Coordinates of C-alpha atoms and ligand atoms in Angstrom, one line a residue:
X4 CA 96.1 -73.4 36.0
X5 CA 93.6 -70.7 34.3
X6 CA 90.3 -71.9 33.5
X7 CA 88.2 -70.6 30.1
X8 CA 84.6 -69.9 29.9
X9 CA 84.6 -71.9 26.5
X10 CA 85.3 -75.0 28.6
X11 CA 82.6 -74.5 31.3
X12 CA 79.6 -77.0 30.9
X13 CA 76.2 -75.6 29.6
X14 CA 74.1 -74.2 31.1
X15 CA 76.2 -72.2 33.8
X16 CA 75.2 -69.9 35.4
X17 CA 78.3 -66.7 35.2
X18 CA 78.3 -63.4 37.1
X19 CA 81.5 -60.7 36.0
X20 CA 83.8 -59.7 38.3
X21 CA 84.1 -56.3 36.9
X22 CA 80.5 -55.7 37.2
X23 CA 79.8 -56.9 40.4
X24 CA 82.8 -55.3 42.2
X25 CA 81.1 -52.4 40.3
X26 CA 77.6 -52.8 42.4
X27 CA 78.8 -53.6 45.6
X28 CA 81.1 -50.7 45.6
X29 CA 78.2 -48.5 44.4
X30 CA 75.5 -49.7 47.0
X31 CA 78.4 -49.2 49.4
X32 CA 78.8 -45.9 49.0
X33 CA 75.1 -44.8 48.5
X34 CA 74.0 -47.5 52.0
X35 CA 77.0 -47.9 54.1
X36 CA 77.5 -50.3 56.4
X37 CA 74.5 -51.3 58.6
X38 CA 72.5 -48.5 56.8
X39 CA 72.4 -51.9 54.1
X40 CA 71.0 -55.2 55.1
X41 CA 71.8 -57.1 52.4
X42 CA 69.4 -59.6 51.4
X43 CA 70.7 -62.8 50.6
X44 CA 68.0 -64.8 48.7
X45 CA 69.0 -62.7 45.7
X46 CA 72.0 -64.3 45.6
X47 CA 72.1 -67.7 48.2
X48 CA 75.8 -67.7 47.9
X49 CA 78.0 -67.5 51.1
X50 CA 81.3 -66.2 49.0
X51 CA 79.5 -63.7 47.5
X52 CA 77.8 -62.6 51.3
X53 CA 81.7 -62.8 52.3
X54 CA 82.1 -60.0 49.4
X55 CA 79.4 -57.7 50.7
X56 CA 80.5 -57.7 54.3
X57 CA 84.3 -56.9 52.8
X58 CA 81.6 -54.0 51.6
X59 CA 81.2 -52.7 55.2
X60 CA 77.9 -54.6 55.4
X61 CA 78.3 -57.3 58.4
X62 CA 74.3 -57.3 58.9
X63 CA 72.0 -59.8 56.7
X64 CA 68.5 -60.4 55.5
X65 CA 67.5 -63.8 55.0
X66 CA 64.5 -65.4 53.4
X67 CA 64.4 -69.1 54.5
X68 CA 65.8 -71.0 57.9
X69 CA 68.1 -72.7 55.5
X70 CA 69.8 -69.7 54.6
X71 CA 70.1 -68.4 58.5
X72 CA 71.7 -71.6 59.1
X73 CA 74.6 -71.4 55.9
X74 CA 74.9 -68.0 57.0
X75 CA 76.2 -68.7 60.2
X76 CA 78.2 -71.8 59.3
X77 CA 80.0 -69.3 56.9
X78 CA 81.0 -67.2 60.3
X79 CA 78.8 -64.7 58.6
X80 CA 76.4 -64.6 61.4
X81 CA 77.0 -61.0 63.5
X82 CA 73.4 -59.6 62.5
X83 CA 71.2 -62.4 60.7
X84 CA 67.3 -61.0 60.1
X85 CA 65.1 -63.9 59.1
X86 CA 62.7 -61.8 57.4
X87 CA 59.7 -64.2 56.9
X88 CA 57.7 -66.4 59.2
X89 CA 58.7 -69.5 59.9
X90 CA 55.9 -72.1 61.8
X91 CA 58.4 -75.3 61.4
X92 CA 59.2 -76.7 64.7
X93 CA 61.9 -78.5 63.8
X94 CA 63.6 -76.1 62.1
X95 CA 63.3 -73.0 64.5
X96 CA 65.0 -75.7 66.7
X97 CA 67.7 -75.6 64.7
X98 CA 68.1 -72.4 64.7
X99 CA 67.7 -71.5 68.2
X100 CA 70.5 -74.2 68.5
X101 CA 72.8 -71.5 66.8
X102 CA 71.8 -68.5 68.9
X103 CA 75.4 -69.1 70.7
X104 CA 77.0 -68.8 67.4
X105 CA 75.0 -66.0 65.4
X106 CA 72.6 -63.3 66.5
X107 CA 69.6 -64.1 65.0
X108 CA 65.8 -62.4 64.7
X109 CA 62.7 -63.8 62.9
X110 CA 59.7 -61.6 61.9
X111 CA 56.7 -62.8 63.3
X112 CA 52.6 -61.0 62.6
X113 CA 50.9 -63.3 64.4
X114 CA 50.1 -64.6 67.9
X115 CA 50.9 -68.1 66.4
X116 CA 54.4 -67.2 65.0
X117 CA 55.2 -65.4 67.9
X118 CA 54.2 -68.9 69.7
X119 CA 56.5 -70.9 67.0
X120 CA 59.4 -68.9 67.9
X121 CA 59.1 -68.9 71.8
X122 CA 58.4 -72.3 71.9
X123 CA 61.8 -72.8 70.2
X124 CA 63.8 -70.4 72.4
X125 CA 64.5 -67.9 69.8
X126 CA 65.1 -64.8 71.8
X127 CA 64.8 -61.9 69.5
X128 CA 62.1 -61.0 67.1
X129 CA 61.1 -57.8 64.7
X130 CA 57.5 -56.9 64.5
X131 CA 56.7 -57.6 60.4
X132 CA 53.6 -54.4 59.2
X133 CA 52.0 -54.7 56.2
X134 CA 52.8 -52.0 54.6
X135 CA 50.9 -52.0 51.7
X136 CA 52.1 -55.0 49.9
X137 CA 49.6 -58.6 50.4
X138 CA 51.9 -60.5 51.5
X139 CA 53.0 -60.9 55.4
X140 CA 53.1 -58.4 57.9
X141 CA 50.5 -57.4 60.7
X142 CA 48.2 -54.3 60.5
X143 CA 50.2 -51.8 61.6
X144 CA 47.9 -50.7 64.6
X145 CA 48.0 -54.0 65.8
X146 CA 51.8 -54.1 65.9
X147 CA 52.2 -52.6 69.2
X148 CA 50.1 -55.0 70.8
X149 CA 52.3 -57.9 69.5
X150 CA 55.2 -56.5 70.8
X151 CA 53.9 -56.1 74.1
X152 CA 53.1 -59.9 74.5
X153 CA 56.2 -61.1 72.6
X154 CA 58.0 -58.2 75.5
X155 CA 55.7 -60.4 78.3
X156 CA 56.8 -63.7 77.1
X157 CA 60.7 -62.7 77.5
X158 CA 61.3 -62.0 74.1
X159 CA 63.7 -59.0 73.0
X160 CA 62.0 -56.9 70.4
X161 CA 64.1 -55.4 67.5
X162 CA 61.8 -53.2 66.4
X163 CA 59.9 -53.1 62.8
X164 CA 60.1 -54.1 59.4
X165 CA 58.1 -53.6 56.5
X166 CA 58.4 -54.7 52.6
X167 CA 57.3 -52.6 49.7
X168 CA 57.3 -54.9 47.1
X169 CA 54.3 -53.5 45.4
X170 CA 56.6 -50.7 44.8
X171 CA 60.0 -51.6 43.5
X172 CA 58.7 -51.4 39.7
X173 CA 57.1 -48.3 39.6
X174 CA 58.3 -46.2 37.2
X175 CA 57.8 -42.3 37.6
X176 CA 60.2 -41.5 40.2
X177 CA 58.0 -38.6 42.1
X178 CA 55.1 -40.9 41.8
X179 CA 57.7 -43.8 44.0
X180 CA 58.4 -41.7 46.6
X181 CA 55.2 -40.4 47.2
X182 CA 54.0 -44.2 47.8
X183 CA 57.3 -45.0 49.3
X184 CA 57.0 -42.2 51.8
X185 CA 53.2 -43.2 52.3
X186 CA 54.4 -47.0 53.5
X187 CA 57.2 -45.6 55.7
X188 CA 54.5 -43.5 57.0
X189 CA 52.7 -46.8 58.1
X190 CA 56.0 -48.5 59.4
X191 CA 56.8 -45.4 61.9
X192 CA 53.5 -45.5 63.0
X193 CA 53.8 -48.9 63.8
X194 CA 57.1 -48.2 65.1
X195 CA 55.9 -45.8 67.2
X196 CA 53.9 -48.4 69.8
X197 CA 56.7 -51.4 68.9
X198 CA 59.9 -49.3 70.0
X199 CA 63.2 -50.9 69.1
X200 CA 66.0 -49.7 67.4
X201 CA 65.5 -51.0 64.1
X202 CA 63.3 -49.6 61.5
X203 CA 63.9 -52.0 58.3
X204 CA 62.4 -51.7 54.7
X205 CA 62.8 -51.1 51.1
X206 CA 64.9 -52.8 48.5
X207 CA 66.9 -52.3 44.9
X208 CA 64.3 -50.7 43.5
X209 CA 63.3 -48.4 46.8
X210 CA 66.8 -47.7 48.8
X211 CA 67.5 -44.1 47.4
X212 CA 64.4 -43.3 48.2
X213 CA 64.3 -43.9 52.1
X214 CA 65.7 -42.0 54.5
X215 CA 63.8 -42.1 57.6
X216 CA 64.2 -45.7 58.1
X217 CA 67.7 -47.3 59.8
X218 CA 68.2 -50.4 56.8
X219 CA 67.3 -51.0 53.4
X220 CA 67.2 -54.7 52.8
X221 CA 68.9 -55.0 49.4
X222 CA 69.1 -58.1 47.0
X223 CA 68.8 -57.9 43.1
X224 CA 71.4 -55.0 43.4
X225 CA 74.5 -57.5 43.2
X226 CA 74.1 -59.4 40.3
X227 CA 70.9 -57.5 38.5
X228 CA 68.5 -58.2 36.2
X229 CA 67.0 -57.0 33.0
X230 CA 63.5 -56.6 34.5
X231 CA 65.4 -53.7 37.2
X232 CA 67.7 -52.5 34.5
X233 CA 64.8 -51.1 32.8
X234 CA 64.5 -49.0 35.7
X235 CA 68.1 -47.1 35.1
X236 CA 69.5 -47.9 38.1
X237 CA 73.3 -47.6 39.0
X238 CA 74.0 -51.2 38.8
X239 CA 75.4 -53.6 35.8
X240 CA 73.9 -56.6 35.0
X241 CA 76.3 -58.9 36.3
X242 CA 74.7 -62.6 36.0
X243 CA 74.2 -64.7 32.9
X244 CA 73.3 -68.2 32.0
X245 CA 76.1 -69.4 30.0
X246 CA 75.0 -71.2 26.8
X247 CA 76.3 -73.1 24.0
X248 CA 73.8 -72.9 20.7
X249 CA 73.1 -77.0 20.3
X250 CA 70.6 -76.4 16.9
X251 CA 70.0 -73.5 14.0
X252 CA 67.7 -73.1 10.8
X253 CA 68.1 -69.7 8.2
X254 CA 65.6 -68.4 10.6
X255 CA 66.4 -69.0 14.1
X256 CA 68.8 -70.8 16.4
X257 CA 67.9 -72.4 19.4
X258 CA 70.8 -72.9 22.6
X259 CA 70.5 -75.2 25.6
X260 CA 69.0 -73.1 28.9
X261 CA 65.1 -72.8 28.8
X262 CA 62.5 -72.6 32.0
X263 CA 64.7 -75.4 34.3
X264 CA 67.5 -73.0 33.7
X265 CA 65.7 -69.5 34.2
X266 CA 63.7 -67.5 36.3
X267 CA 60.8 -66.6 34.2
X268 CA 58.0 -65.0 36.4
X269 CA 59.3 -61.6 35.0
X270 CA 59.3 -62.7 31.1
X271 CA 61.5 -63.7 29.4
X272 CA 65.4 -63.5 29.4
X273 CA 67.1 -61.5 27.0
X274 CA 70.2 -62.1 24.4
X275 CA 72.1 -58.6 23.0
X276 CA 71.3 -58.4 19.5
X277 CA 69.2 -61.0 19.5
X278 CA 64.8 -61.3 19.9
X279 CA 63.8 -64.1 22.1
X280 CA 61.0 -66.3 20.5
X281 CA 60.6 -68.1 23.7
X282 CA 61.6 -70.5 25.8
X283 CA 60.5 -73.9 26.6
X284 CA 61.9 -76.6 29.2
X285 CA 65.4 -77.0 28.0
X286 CA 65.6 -74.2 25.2
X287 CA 65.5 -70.7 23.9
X288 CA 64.5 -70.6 20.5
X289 CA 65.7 -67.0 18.8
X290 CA 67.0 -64.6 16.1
X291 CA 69.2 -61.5 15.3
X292 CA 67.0 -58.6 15.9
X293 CA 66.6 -56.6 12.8
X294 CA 68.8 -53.8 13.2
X295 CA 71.6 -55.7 14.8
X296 CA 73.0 -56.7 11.7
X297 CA 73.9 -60.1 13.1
X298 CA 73.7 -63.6 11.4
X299 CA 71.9 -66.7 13.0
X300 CA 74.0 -68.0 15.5
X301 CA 75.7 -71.0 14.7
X302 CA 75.5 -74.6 16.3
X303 CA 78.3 -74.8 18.6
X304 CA 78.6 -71.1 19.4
X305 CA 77.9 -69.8 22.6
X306 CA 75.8 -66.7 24.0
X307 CA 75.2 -65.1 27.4
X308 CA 71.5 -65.3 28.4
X309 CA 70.2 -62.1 30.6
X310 CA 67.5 -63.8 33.0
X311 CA 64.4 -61.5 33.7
X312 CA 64.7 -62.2 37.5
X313 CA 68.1 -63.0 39.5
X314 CA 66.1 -64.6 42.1
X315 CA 65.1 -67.9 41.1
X316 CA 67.6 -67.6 38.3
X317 CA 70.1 -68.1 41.0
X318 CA 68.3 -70.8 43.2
X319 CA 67.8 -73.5 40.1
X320 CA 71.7 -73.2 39.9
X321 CA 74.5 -75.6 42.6
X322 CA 77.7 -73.2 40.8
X323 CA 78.4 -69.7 40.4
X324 CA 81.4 -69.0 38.3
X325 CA 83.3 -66.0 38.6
X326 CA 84.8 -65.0 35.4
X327 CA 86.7 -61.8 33.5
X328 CA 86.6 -61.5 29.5
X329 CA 87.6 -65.3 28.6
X330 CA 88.4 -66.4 31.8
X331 CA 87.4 -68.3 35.0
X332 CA 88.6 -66.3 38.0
X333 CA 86.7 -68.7 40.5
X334 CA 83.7 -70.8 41.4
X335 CA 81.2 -70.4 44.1
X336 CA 78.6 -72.6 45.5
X337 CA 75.7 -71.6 45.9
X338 CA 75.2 -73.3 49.2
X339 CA 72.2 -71.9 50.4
X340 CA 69.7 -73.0 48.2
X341 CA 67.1 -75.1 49.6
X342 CA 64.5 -74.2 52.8
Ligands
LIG9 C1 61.4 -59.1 52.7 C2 62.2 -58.6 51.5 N1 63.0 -57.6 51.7 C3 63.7 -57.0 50.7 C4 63.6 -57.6 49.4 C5 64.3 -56.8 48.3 O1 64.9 -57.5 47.3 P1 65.4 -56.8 46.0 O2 66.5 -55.8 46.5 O3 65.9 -57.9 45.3 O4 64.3 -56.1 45.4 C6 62.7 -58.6 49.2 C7 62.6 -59.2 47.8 O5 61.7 -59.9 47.5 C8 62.0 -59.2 50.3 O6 61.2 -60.2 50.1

């Protein structure tokens, strides 16, 4: 029995088949198989991880131990990179307790995360460099040092990875690549004294741009969002939140998805033909921009919401509905939310 996006429940969050087949086929063809790393907390959907490995991509980049462990419950486990540091005991337990089933690595910068993870009986690990970004990642003249003692203490080292997220938004292209070449600079250097054979970095808004690492460690790519589509990238927005339009004046109308419903860290969402006021807990207030020629909307009427940022878009969310024009092809959990 067909099911109609009329009849879905607001807010939900929808993501077009069309379009998405559309971005995994072109990241396919630009990263090929293991040459993409596709990064899971973009998306924290296990069907939609399913999708990218039917892509040729089999290896994974995950954010949280939570999303390690759905990953491998989803037989989805070949290649899993933790790519964060994880202290918790009890959950590097857990995931040690699935080394039998999935092959999994964790980033570690520090003596004490390298600690945390041997103390669990993790057995492989990837040397995380700062690479220009102030977030985690050792210095990268240090990184050959923590190899060696993570090497001493039985562990199997990977090799290196380092994030430039201070760089996915930059604009002028030959400006990017001169920075982006700069941080790989800093991630061979560190490679150089780590060893290993992986060399791991970049993301949607770096991976045509890197071609002396082994990976790019793509997210946004698969659904998008309107803060990268300003960039003019090959990919369609493919995610929206689903609204219905629950009160209207002559000067604006105002539907039912707001902050609870949105990420919002990048600014607001957007509506075509439409200028978002703002938004508040439960509600966008807005109005037909002036050229679009378009009336208020009406209560009862329904629009698709653009959300600024996929990621925590996606993580408020427990559905993902798969739809074409009018109609509800599927509906995915997304079943690896949480930490
Ligand atoms: C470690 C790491 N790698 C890669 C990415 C790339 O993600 P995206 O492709 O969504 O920019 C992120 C995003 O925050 C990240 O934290």
């Amino acid at each position: 029995m067909s099911a109609w996006l009329h009849d879905l429940q607001t807010p939900a969050l929808i993501v077009d088949a069309d379009a998405l087949e559309h971005n995994l086929s072109a990241m396919a063809a630009a990263k090929p198989g293991a040459t993409n790393r596709p990064h899971v907390k973009a998306h924290k959907c296990t069907p939609l991880a399913g999708l990218q490995a039917m892509h040729g991509h089999r290896s994974f980049t995950c954010a949280t131990p939570r999303e390690v462990m759905g990953m491998a419950a989803a037989a989805l486990g070949d290649d899993l990179l933790l790519a964060n540091e994880v202290l918790d005991p009890h959950r590097l337990m857990i995931l040690s307790s699935l080394q039998e089933q999935a092959q999994i690595t964790l980033a570690i910068d520090s003596n004490e995360t390298l600690d945390a993870v041997a103390h669990a009986g993790l057995q492989r690990v990837i040397i995380d460099v700062n690479v220009g970004l102030p977030r985690c990642g050792i210095a990268p003249d240090k990184a050959g040092a923590l190899a060696d003692k993570a090497r001493a203490r039985g562990l199997t080292v990977a090799g290196v990875m380092g994030y430039e997220g201070h760089l996915m938004m930059v604009t002028d292209r030959a400006e990017k690549k001169a920075k982006v070449d700069e941080a790989v600079d800093l991630l061979l250097a560190a490679h150089a004294d780590v060893g290993g054979d992986v060399i791991s970095s970049g993301g949607t808004g770096t991976y045509d741009l890197h071609d002396r690492v082994t990976e790019v460690q793509t997210g946004s790519y698969a659904l998008m969002d309107t803060s990268y589509a300003s960039l003019g990238l090959p990919f369609r927005q493919a995610l929206h939140v689903w609204t219905t339009v629950i009160s209207a004046t002559d000067q604006w109308a105002v539907c039912d998805a707001g902050l609870k419903s949105l990420g919002m860290d990048h600014g607001n969402p957007s509506i075509d033909g439409q200028f978002v006021w703002f938004c508040s807990d439960e509600h966008i207030t807005f109005s037909p921009t002036r050229d679009s020629g378009n009336a208020i909307a009406t209560v009862g009427s329904k629009v698709k919401v653009a959300p600024a940022h996929v990621d925590p878009t996606v993580a408020y969310h427990e559905w993902l509905h798969v739809v074409r024009g009018d109609e509800v092809l599927d509906t995915w959990a997304i079943d690896l939310r949480g930490w």
